CSV table of C-alpha atoms and ligand atoms in Angstrom, one decimal:
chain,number,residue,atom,x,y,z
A,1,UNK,CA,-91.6,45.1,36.2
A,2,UNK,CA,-90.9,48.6,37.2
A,3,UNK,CA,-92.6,51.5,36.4
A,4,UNK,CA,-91.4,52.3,33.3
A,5,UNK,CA,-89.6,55.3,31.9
A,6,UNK,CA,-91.6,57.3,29.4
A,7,UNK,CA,-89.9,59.3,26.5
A,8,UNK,CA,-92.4,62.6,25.8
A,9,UNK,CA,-91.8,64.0,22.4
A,10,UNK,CA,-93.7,67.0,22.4
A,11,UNK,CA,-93.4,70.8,20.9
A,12,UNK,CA,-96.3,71.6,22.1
A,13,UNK,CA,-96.3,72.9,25.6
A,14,UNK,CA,-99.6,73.1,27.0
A,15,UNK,CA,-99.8,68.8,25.5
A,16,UNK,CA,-96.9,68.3,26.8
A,17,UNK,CA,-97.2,69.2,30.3
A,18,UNK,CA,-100.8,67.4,30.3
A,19,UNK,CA,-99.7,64.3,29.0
A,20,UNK,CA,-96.4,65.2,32.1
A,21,UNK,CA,-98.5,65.8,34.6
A,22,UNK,CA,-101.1,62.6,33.7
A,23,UNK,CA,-97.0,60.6,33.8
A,24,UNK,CA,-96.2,61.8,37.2
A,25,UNK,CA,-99.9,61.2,38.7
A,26,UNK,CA,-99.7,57.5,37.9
A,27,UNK,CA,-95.8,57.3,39.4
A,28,UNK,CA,-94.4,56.7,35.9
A,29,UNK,CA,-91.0,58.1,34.9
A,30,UNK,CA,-90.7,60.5,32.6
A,31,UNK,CA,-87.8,62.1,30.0
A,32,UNK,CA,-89.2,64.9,27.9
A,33,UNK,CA,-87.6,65.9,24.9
A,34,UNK,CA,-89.2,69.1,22.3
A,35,UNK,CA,-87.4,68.4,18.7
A,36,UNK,CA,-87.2,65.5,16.4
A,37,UNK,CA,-82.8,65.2,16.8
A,38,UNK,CA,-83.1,65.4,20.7
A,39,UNK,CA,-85.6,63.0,21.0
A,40,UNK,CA,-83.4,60.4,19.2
A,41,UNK,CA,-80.0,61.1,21.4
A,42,UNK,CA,-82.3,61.0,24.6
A,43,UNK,CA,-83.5,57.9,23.4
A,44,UNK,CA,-80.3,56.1,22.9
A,45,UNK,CA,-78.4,57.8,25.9
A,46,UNK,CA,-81.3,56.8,28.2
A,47,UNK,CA,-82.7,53.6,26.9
A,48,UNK,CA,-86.6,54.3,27.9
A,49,UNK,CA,-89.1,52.0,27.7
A,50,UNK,CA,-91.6,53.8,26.1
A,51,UNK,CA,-91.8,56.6,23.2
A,52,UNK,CA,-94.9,59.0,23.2
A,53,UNK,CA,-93.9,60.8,20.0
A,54,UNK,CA,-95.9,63.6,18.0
A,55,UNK,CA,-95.6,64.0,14.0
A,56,UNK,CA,-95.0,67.3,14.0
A,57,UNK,CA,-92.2,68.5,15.3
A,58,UNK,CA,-90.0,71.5,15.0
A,59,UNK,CA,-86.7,70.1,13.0
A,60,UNK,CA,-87.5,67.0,11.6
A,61,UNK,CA,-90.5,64.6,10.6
A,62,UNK,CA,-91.3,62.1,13.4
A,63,UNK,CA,-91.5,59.2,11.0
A,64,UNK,CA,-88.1,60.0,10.5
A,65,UNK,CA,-87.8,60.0,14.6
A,66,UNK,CA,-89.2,56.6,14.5
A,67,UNK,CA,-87.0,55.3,11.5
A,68,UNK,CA,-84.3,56.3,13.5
A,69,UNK,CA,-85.1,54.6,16.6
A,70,UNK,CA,-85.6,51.4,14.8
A,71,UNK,CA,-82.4,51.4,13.2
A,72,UNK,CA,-81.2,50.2,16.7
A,73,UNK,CA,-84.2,49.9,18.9
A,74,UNK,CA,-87.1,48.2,19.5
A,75,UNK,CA,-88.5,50.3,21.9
A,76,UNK,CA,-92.1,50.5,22.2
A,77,UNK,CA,-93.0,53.7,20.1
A,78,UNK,CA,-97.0,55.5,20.6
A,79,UNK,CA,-97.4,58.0,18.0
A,80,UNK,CA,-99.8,61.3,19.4
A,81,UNK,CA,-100.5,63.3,16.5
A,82,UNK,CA,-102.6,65.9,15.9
A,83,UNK,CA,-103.0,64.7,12.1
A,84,UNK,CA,-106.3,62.6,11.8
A,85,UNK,CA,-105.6,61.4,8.2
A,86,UNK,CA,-105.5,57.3,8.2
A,87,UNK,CA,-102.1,58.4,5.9
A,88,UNK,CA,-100.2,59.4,8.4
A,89,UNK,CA,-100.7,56.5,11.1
A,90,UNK,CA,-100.3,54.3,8.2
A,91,UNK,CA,-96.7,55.7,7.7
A,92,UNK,CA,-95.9,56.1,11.3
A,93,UNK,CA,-96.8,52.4,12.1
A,94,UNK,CA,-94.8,50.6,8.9
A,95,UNK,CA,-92.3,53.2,10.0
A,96,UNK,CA,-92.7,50.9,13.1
A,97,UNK,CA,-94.5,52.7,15.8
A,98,UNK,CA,-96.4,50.0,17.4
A,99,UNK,CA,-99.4,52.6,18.3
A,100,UNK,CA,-101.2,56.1,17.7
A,101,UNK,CA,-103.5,58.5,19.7
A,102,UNK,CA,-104.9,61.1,18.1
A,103,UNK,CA,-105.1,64.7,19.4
A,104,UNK,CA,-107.5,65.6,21.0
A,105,UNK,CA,-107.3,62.9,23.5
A,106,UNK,CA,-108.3,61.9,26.9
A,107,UNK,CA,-105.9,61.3,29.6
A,108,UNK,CA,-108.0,58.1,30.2
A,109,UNK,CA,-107.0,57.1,26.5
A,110,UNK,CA,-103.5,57.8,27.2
A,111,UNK,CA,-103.3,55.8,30.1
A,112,UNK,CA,-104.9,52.9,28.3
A,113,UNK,CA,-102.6,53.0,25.5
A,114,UNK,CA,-99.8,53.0,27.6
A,115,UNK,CA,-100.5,49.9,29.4
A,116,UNK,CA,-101.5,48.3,26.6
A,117,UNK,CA,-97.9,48.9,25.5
A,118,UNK,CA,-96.1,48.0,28.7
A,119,UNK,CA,-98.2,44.8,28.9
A,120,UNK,CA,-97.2,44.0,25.4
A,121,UNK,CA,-93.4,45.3,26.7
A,122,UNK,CA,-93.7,42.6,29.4
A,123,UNK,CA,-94.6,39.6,27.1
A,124,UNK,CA,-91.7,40.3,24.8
A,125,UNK,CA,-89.3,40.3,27.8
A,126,UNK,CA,-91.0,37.1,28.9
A,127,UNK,CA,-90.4,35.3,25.0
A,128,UNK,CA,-86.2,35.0,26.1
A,129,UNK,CA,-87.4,33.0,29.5
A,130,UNK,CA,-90.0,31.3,28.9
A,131,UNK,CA,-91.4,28.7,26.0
A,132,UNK,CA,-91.8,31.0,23.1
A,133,UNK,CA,-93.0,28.0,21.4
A,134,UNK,CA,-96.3,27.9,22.8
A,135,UNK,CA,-98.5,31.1,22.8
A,136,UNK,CA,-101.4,31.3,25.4
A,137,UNK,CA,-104.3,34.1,25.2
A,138,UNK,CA,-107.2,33.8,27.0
A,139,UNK,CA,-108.8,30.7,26.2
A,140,UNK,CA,-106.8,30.6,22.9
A,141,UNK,CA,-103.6,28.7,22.8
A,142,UNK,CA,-101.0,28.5,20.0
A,143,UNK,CA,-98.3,25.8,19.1
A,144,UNK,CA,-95.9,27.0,17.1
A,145,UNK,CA,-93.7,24.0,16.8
A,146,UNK,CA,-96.6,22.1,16.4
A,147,UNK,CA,-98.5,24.5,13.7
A,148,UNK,CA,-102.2,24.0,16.2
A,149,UNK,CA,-103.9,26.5,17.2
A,150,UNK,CA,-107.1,25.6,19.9
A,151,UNK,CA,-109.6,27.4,21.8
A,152,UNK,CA,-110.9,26.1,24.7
A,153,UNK,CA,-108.3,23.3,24.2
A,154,UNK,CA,-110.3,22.4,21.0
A,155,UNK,CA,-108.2,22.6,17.9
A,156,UNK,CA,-109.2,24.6,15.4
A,157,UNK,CA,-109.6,24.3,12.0
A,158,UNK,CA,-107.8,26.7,9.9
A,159,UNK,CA,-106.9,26.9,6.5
A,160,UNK,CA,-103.1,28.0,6.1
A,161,UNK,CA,-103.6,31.4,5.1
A,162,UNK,CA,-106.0,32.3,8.2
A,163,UNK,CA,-103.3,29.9,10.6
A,164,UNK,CA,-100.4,32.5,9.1
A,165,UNK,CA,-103.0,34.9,9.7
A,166,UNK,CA,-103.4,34.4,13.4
A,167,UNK,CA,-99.7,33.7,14.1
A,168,UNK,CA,-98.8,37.2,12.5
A,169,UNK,CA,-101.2,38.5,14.8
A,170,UNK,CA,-100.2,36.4,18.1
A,171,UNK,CA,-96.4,37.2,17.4
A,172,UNK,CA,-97.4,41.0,17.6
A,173,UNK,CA,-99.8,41.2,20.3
A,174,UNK,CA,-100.2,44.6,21.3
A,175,UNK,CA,-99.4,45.8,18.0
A,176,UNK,CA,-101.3,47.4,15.6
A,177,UNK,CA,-100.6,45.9,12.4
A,178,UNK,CA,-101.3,48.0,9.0
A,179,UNK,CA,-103.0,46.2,5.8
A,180,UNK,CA,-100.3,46.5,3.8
A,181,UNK,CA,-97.8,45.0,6.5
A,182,UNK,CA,-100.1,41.8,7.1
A,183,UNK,CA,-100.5,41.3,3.4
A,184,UNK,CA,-96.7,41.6,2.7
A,185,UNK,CA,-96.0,39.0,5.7
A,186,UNK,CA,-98.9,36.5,4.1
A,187,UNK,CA,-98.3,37.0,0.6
A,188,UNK,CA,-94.8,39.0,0.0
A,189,UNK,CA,-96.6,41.8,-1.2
A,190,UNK,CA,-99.3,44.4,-1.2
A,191,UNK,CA,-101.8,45.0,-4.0
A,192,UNK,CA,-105.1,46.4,-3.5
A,193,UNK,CA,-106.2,42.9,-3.9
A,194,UNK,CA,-104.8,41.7,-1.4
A,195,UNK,CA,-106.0,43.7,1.3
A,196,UNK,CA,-109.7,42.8,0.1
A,197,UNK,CA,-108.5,39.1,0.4
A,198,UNK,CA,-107.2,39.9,3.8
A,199,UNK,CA,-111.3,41.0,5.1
A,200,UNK,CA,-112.2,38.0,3.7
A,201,UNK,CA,-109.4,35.7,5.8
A,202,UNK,CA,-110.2,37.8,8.7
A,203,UNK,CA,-113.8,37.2,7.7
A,204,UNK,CA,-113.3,33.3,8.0
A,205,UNK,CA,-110.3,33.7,11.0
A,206,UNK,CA,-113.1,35.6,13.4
A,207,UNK,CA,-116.1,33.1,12.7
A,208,UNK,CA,-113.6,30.3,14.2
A,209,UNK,CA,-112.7,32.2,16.8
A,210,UNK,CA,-114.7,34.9,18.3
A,211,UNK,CA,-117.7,33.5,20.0
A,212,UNK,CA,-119.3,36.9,19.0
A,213,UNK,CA,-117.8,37.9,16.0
A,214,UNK,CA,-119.4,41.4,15.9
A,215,UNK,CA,-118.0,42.2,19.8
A,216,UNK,CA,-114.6,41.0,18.8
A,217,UNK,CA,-112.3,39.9,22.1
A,218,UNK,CA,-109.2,38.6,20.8
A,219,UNK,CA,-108.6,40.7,17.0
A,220,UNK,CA,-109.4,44.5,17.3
A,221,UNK,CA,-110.1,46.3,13.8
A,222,UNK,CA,-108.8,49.8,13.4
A,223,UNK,CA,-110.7,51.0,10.7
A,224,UNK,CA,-108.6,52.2,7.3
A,225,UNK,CA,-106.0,50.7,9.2
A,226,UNK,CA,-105.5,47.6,9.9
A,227,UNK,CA,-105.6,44.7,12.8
A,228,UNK,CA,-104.4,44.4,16.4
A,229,UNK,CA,-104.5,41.1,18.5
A,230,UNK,CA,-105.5,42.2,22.2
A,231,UNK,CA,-104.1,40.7,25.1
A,232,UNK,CA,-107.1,39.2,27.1
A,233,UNK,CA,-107.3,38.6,30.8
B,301,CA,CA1,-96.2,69.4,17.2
């Protein structure tokens, strides 16, 4: 894959030139736009790859940027906001942003998001070509068709709920996931309930899996948040 092209969506001047100038170091390509309705027509008359998007913006809310977007677009959307309540990235990502970076942040941050986003970019342009019925991560393998999961090519024992569980999490890898969306895909809804069932699954899910379940290398928890499966090497 080619670099790809970033969409910066940015009021701020200073933050926007940083997060510009931390683009063009690393050879990516870059569109910049400073409003909520601009972002959107740069984003469907240029078709980036990526969307670094910040709340608060002049004209509009950027939830309602990324509802937008999503009404025809699946493009990879990083939310950069300067709002630290969980709310907020809770809205954004059902909204369907598929990350967040808080401000202040480090260009180092940045840049890791980012490739965590064009990795996860890469494997979903990879699903249409290759067998989407098996999922491979690490040392953990997936077959859909089959309804197995194994690690270390020994299958492991799931109960249905923390098999649903893992595939949720597989099928969005990359992704950060909220509570209420995992409990809505397992269950069809979301009461507070729920979501303490869903520690206990994830509980259960990470003694099978994780070799060290306090060091966590396949699901990531983002505190107040929700759950992320990580690509692994
Ligand atoms: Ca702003």
């Amino acid at each position: 894959m080619n670099k790809p092209t970033i969409l910066v969506v940015e009021d701020d001047g200073p933050v926007r030139n940083l997060m510009i100038t931390t683009l063009k170091t690393h050879n990516y390509k870059y569109l910049t736009a400073t409003q909520g309705s601009e972002a959107v027509m740069v984003a469907s008359s240029h078709n980036p790859d990526v969307v670094f998007l910040d709340l608060g913006l002049p004209d509009m809310d950027g939830v309602d940027v990324i509802r937008q977007i999503r009404s025809w677009s699946n493009m990879p959307i990083i939310v950069i906001s300067a709002r630290s309540e969980d709310e907020d990235k809770i809205t954004a990502l059902d909204a369907g942003a598929d990350d967040y970076l808080t401000k202040p942040f480090s260009v180092d941050e940045l840049l890791a998001r980012l490739r965590v986003t064009v990795r996860r970019l890469a494997l979903m342009n990879n699903d249409g070509n290759t067998d989407s019925s098996l999922y491979t991560n690490g040392a953990l393998k997936i077959d859909y068709a089959a309804g197995c999961a194994y690690l270390n090519d020994e299958e492991l024992r799931l109960t249905p709920i923390e098999y649903k569980l893992l595939c949720l999490l597989a099928r969005n890898t990359g992704k950060v996931l909220t509570h209420t969306y995992i409990t809505q895909n397992i269950w069809g809804q979301s009461w507070d309930n729920d979501i303490a069932s869903l520690r206990v699954f994830m509980v259960t899910l990470r003694k099978k899996l994780e070799s060290a379940p306090n060091t966590p290398q396949y699901i990531q928890t983002h505190i107040g948040i929700g759950y992320r499966m990580i690509k692994t090497e």
